[in-house]
């Protein structure tokens, strides 16, 4: 797509990061806790300039849902009392779409920040989240809000729907390696598939996920990274029991474990998307990344999380 040059001097920009869910996906939709973290190597930039006319959304990434971006931008304009203001929103991103890395939440957050800056409005945290949530509801249907909360956190958070996220203090640094299968996942469909499972099966899985989340949180706080890795494996088994694993995800997970990961699991909605693996050093992380690429990962990210 060819873009007319943005008018200099009238631009405003907003940036937001991707996210990874460490443990608690799906359970979080049903009122359980999740642990999540920002993925700062994965970002979305929104650039806004004022134009005559209506609202225009443009992007070089064809997979960005422009109607969701437009809805978010419109909601922000309404909240600032600027309905009808002509804006062009231009989205750039390095987050693989539909991979469970928070592309839609980051797009919405970056858009709200850029529109607020264009309108010279200061945003409260609450307002930012509420406006970004307009896009999340369009992208995900019943969204827990974990993506938006993690995207703008400084580090690992403990997230529960309806309560402010709580930062999890870390005792030592660790590395998360993300492997993207390149197969798009569909959150709405996966959430529905879990909701339609027999209640007993779902509750059994959620109770194992709760155990994994508690173990993960305690292990990160005490620096017991091998126990944190075991917690990832435990959470993965529960997600697999819910039918969310796929052969490509399992291949990457095994490759990561064989390359020395302390634990590995699918992350996000499942039935496609990504895995995460845990390592205690950068060298180990790079070795795991290499093995994921050899196994056919479409994208990889290595993220250091530190106290
Ligand atoms: O969109 P994903 O793949 O990051 O999944 C989000 C996590 C879910 O728990 C499955 C849904 C939600 O809204 O929390």
Coordinates of N, CA, C and O and ligand atoms in Angstrom, one line a residue, residues 19 21 24-29 99-102 140 142-147 185 187 190-191 267-270, ligand 1:
X19 N 2.6 -9.2 24.6 CA 2.5 -9.8 25.9 C 2.6 -11.3 25.8 O 2.4 -11.9 24.7
X21 N 1.4 -14.8 28.2 CA 0.8 -15.4 29.4 C 1.7 -16.5 29.9 O 2.0 -17.4 29.1
X24 N -2.3 -19.6 33.3 CA -3.7 -19.1 33.7 C -4.5 -18.7 32.5 O -5.7 -18.3 32.7
X25 N -4.0 -18.9 31.3 CA -5.0 -18.6 30.2 C -6.2 -19.5 30.2 O -6.1 -20.6 30.8
X26 N -7.3 -19.1 29.7 CA -8.6 -19.7 29.7 C -9.2 -19.7 31.1 O -10.3 -19.2 31.3
X27 N -8.4 -20.2 32.2 CA -9.0 -20.1 33.5 C -9.3 -18.7 33.9 O -10.3 -18.4 34.6
X28 N -8.5 -17.7 33.4 CA -8.6 -16.3 33.7 C -10.0 -15.8 33.3 O -10.6 -14.9 33.9
X29 N -10.5 -16.3 32.2 CA -11.8 -15.9 31.6 C -12.9 -16.3 32.6 O -14.0 -15.7 32.7
X99 N -1.2 -14.7 17.0 CA -0.3 -15.7 17.5 C -0.4 -15.8 19.0 O 0.3 -16.5 19.7
X100 N -1.3 -15.0 19.6 CA -1.4 -15.0 21.1 C -0.4 -14.1 21.8 O -0.1 -14.3 23.0
X101 N 0.2 -13.2 21.0 CA 1.2 -12.3 21.7 C 0.7 -10.9 21.9 O 1.5 -10.0 22.1
X102 N -0.6 -10.8 21.9 CA -1.2 -9.5 22.3 C -1.2 -8.5 21.2 O -1.2 -7.3 21.5
X140 N -11.7 -10.4 20.5 CA -11.7 -11.7 21.2 C -13.1 -12.1 21.7 O -13.2 -13.2 22.3
X142 N -15.3 -12.6 24.4 CA -15.2 -12.4 25.9 C -13.8 -12.3 26.3 O -13.1 -13.3 26.5
X143 N -13.3 -11.1 26.4 CA -11.8 -11.0 26.7 C -11.7 -10.7 28.2 O -12.4 -9.9 28.8
X144 N -10.6 -11.3 28.8 CA -10.4 -11.1 30.3 C -9.8 -9.7 30.6 O -9.9 -9.2 31.7
X145 N -9.1 -9.2 29.6 CA -8.3 -7.9 29.9 C -6.9 -8.2 30.2 O -6.1 -7.2 30.5
X146 N -6.5 -9.4 30.3 CA -5.1 -9.8 30.7 C -4.1 -9.2 29.6 O -3.0 -8.8 30.0
X147 N -4.5 -9.2 28.4 CA -3.5 -8.7 27.3 C -3.2 -7.3 27.5 O -2.0 -6.9 27.5
X185 N -4.0 -18.7 15.6 CA -5.0 -19.2 16.6 C -6.2 -18.3 16.6 O -6.1 -17.1 16.2
X187 N -8.9 -16.9 19.2 CA -9.2 -16.9 20.6 C -10.6 -17.1 20.9 O -11.0 -17.9 21.8
X190 N -11.4 -20.8 20.5 CA -10.8 -21.6 21.6 C -11.5 -21.4 22.9 O -11.7 -22.3 23.7
X191 N -11.8 -20.1 23.2 CA -12.5 -19.8 24.5 C -13.9 -20.5 24.5 O -14.3 -21.1 25.5
X267 N 1.1 -21.0 24.9 CA 0.8 -19.8 25.6 C -0.4 -19.1 24.8 O -0.4 -19.2 23.6
X268 N -1.3 -18.5 25.5 CA -2.4 -17.8 24.8 C -3.5 -18.9 24.6 O -3.6 -19.9 25.3
X269 N -4.4 -18.6 23.6 CA -5.6 -19.4 23.5 C -5.3 -20.8 23.1 O -6.1 -21.7 23.4
X270 N -4.2 -21.1 22.4 CA -3.9 -22.5 21.9 C -4.6 -22.8 20.6 O -5.2 -21.9 19.9
Ligands
LIG1 O1 -5.6 -14.1 22.6 P1 -4.6 -15.0 23.3 O2 -4.2 -16.1 22.5 O3 -3.5 -14.2 24.0 O4 -5.5 -15.6 24.5 C1 -5.9 -14.8 25.5 C2 -6.1 -15.6 26.8 C3 -7.4 -16.2 27.0 O5 -7.4 -16.5 28.4 C4 -7.6 -17.5 26.2 C5 -8.6 -15.3 26.7 C6 -8.6 -14.0 27.6 O6 -9.3 -13.1 27.2 O7 -8.1 -14.1 28.7

